[in-house]
Coordinates of C-alpha atoms and ligand atoms in Angstrom, one line a residue:
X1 CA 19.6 -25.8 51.0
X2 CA 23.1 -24.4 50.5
X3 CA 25.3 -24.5 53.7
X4 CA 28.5 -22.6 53.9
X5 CA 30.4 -25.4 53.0
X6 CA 34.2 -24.3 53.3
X7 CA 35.2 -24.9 56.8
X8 CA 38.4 -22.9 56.3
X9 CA 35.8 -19.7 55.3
X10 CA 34.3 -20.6 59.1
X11 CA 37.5 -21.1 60.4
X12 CA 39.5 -18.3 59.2
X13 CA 36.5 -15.8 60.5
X14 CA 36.8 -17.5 64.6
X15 CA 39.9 -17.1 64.1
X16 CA 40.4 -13.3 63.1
X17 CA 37.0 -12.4 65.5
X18 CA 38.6 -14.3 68.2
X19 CA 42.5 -12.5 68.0
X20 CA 40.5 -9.4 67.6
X21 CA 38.6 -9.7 70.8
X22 CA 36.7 -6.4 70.1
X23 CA 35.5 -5.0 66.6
X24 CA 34.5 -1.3 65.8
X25 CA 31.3 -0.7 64.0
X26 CA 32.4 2.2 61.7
X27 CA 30.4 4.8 60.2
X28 CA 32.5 6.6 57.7
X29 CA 30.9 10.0 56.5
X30 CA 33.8 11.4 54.9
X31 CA 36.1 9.7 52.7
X32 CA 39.0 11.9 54.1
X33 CA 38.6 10.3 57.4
X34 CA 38.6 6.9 56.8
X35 CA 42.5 6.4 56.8
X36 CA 43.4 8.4 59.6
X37 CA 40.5 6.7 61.4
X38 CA 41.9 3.6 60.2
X39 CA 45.3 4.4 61.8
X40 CA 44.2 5.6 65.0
X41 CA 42.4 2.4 65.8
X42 CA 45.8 0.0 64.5
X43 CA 47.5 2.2 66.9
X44 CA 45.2 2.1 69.7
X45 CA 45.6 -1.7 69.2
X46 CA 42.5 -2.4 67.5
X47 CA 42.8 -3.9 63.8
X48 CA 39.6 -6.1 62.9
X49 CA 37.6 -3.4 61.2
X50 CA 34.2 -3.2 60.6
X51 CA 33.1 -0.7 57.8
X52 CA 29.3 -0.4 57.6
X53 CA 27.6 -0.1 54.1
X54 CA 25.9 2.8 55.8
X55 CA 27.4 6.2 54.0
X56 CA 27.8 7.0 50.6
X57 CA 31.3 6.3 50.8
X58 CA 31.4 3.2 52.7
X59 CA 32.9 1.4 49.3
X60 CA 36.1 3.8 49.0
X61 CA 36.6 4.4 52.3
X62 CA 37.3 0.5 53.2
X63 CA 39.3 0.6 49.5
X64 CA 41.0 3.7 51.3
X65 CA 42.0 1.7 54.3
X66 CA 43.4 -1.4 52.2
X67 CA 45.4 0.7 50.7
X68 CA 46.8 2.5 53.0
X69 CA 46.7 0.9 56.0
X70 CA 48.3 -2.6 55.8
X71 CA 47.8 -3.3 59.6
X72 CA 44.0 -3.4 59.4
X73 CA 42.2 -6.2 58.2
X74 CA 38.8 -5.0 56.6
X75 CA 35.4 -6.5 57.0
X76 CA 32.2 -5.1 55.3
X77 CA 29.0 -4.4 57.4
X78 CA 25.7 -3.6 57.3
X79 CA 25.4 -6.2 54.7
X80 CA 21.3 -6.3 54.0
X81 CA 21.3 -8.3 50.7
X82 CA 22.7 -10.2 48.1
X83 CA 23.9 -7.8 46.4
X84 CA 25.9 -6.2 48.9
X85 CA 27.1 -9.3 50.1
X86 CA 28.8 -9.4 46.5
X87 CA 29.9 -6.1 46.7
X88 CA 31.8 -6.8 49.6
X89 CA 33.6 -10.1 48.3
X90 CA 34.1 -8.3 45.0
X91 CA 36.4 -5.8 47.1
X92 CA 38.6 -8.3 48.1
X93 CA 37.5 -7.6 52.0
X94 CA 38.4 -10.2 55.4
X95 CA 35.0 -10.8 56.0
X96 CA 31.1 -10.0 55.9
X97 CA 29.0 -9.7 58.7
X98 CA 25.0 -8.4 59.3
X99 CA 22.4 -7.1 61.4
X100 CA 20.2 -9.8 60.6
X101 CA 19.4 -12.0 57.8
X102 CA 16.8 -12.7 55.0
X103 CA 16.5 -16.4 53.8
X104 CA 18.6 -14.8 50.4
X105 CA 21.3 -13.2 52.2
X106 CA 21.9 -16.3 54.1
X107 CA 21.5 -18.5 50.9
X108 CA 23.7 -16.2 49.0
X109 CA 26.6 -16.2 52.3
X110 CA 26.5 -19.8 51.9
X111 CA 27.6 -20.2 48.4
X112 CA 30.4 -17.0 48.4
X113 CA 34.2 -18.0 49.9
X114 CA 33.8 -14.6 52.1
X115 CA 33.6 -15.4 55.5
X116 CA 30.1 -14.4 57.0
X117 CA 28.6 -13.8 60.2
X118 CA 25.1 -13.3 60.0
X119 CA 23.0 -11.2 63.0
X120 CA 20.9 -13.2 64.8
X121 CA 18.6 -12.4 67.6
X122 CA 16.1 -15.0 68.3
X123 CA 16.8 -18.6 68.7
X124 CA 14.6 -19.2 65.5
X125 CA 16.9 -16.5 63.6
X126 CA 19.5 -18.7 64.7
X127 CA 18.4 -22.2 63.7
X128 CA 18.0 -20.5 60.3
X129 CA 21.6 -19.3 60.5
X130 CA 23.5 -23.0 61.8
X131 CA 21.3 -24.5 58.9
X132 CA 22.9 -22.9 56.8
X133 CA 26.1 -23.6 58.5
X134 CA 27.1 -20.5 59.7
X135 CA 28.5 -21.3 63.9
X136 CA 29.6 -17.7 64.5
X137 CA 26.8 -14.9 64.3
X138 CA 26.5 -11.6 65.5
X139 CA 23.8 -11.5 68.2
X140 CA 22.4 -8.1 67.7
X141 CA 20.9 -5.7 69.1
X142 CA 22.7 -7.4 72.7
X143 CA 21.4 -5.2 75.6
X144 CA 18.2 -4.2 74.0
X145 CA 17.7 -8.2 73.5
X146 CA 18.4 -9.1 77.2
X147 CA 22.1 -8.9 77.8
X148 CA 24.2 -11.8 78.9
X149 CA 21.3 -13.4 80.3
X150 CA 19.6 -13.7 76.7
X151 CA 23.1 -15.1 75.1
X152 CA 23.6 -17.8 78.3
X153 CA 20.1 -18.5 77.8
X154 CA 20.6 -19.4 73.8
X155 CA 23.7 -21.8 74.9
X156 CA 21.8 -24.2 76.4
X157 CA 20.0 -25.6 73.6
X158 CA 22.4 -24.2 70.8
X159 CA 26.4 -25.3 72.7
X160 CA 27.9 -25.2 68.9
X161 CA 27.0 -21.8 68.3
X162 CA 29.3 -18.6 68.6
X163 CA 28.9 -14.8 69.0
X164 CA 29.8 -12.0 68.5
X165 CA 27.3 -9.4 70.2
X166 CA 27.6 -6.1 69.7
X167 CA 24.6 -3.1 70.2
X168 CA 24.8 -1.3 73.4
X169 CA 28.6 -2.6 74.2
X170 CA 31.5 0.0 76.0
X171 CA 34.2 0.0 78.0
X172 CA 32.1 -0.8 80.9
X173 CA 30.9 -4.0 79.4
X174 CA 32.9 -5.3 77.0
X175 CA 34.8 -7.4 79.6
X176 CA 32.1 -9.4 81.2
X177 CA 30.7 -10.2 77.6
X178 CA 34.1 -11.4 76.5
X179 CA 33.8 -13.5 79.7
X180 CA 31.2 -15.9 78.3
X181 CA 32.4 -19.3 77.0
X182 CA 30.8 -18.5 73.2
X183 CA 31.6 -15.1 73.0
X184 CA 34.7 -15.1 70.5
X185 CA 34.7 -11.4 69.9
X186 CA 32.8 -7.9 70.7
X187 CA 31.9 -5.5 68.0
X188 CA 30.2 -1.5 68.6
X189 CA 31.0 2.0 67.9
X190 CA 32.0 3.1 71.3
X191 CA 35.7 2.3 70.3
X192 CA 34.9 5.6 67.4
X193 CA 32.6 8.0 69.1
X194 CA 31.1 9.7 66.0
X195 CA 31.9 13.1 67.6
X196 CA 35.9 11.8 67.0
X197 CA 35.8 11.2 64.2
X198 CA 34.3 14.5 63.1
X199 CA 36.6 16.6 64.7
X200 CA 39.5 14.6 64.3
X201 CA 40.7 13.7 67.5
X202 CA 42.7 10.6 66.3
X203 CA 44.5 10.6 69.7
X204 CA 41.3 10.0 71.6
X205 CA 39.8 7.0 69.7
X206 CA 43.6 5.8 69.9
X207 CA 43.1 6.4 73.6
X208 CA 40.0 4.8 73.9
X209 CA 40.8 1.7 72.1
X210 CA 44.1 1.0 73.9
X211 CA 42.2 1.5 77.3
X212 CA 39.6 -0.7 76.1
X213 CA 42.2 -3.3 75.4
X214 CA 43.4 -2.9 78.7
X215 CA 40.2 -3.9 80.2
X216 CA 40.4 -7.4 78.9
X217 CA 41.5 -10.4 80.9
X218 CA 44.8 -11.3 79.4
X219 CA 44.0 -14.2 77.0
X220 CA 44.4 -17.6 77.4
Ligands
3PG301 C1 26.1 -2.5 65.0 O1 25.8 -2.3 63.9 O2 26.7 -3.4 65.4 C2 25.6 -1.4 66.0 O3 25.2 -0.3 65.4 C3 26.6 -1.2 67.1 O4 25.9 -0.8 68.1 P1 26.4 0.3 69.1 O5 26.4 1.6 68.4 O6 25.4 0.3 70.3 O7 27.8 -0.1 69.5

């Protein structure tokens, strides 16, 4: 079995999750959107992006943000196979990360440079995942799959393993989850309310992100 071997790919991923502290999920619908999205979050204080494969334009718009938007630093999501795993790397992207994972996916994460964190939500999902050397997973969907509880639960027999939950995270929670000992970062879409984005109010996901930040216990 391959394991991710390059402990600077690990590395470099705790790293950017852990500076981040929380991660928007973004579903971009129209190209147009994607750099002014881009900048409202960067200005709101918020620059680990996620950009889900989940709209046609998913690919351009994360190009778009590169580009244009040199504060950000662009991760691919949504990532459900091999294929777009290679996709992602072939843009030249931060970082990969999954709902879940397929015993390819995770073989192919473990031979590609790109940092990767797979979505776990069982403790046999993640046994798959840390065999394959990957520390730092995405423990989705969180609430639905028990909260806090569920994730202190999974650190007793598993202390090596890191998260990064996200499904069913907001304001009103993101604190207390950032609490936990393992929990390096928080990822959702709460921080760009679909709605937003449609209409454009840029100002208001700034908002939300900078009072999201505000939330946090300082770091240590
Ligand atoms: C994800 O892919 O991480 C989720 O869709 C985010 O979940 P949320 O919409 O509940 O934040």
């Amino acid at each position: 079995m391959s394991k991710q071997s390059s402990t600077g790919a690990r590395e470099k991923l705790a790293a950017m999750f852990r500076t981040a502290r929380v991660i928007p999920v973004l579903t971009i619908e129209r190209l147009e959107d994607a750099v002014p999205l881009a900048r409202a979050l960067v200005a709101g204080g918020v620059r680990v992006l996620e950009v889900t494969l989940r709209t046609r334009v998913a690919i351009e718009a994360a190009k778009a943000i590169m580009a244009d938007v040199p504060e950000a630093i662009v991760g691919i999501g949504t990532i459900l196979n091999a294929d777009d795993l290679a996709r992602a790397a072939a843009l030249g992207v931060e970082f990969g990360i999954s709902p879940g994972a397929t015993p390819d996916l995770l073989q192919a994460a473990a031979a590609s440079p790109l940092p990767f964190a797979p979505g776990i939500a069982t403790a046999s999902e993640l046994m798959q995942a840390l065999a394959h050397g990957f520390d730092l997973v995405k423990f989705f969907p969180a609430e639905p799959c028990g909260g806090i509880k569920a994730l202190r639960a999974l650190a007793g027999p598993f202390p090596d393993a890191r998260f990064c939950p996200t499904g069913g995270i907001g304001e009103a929670n993101a604190a207390a989850w950032l609490s936990e000992p393992n929990v390096v970062a928080v990822g959702g879409s709460w921080l760009c309310p679909a709605a937003d984005i449609r209409s454009g109010n840029w100002a208001g996901i700034s908002a939300i992100c900078a009072r999201t930040m505000q939330s946090l216990k300082p770091q240590v």
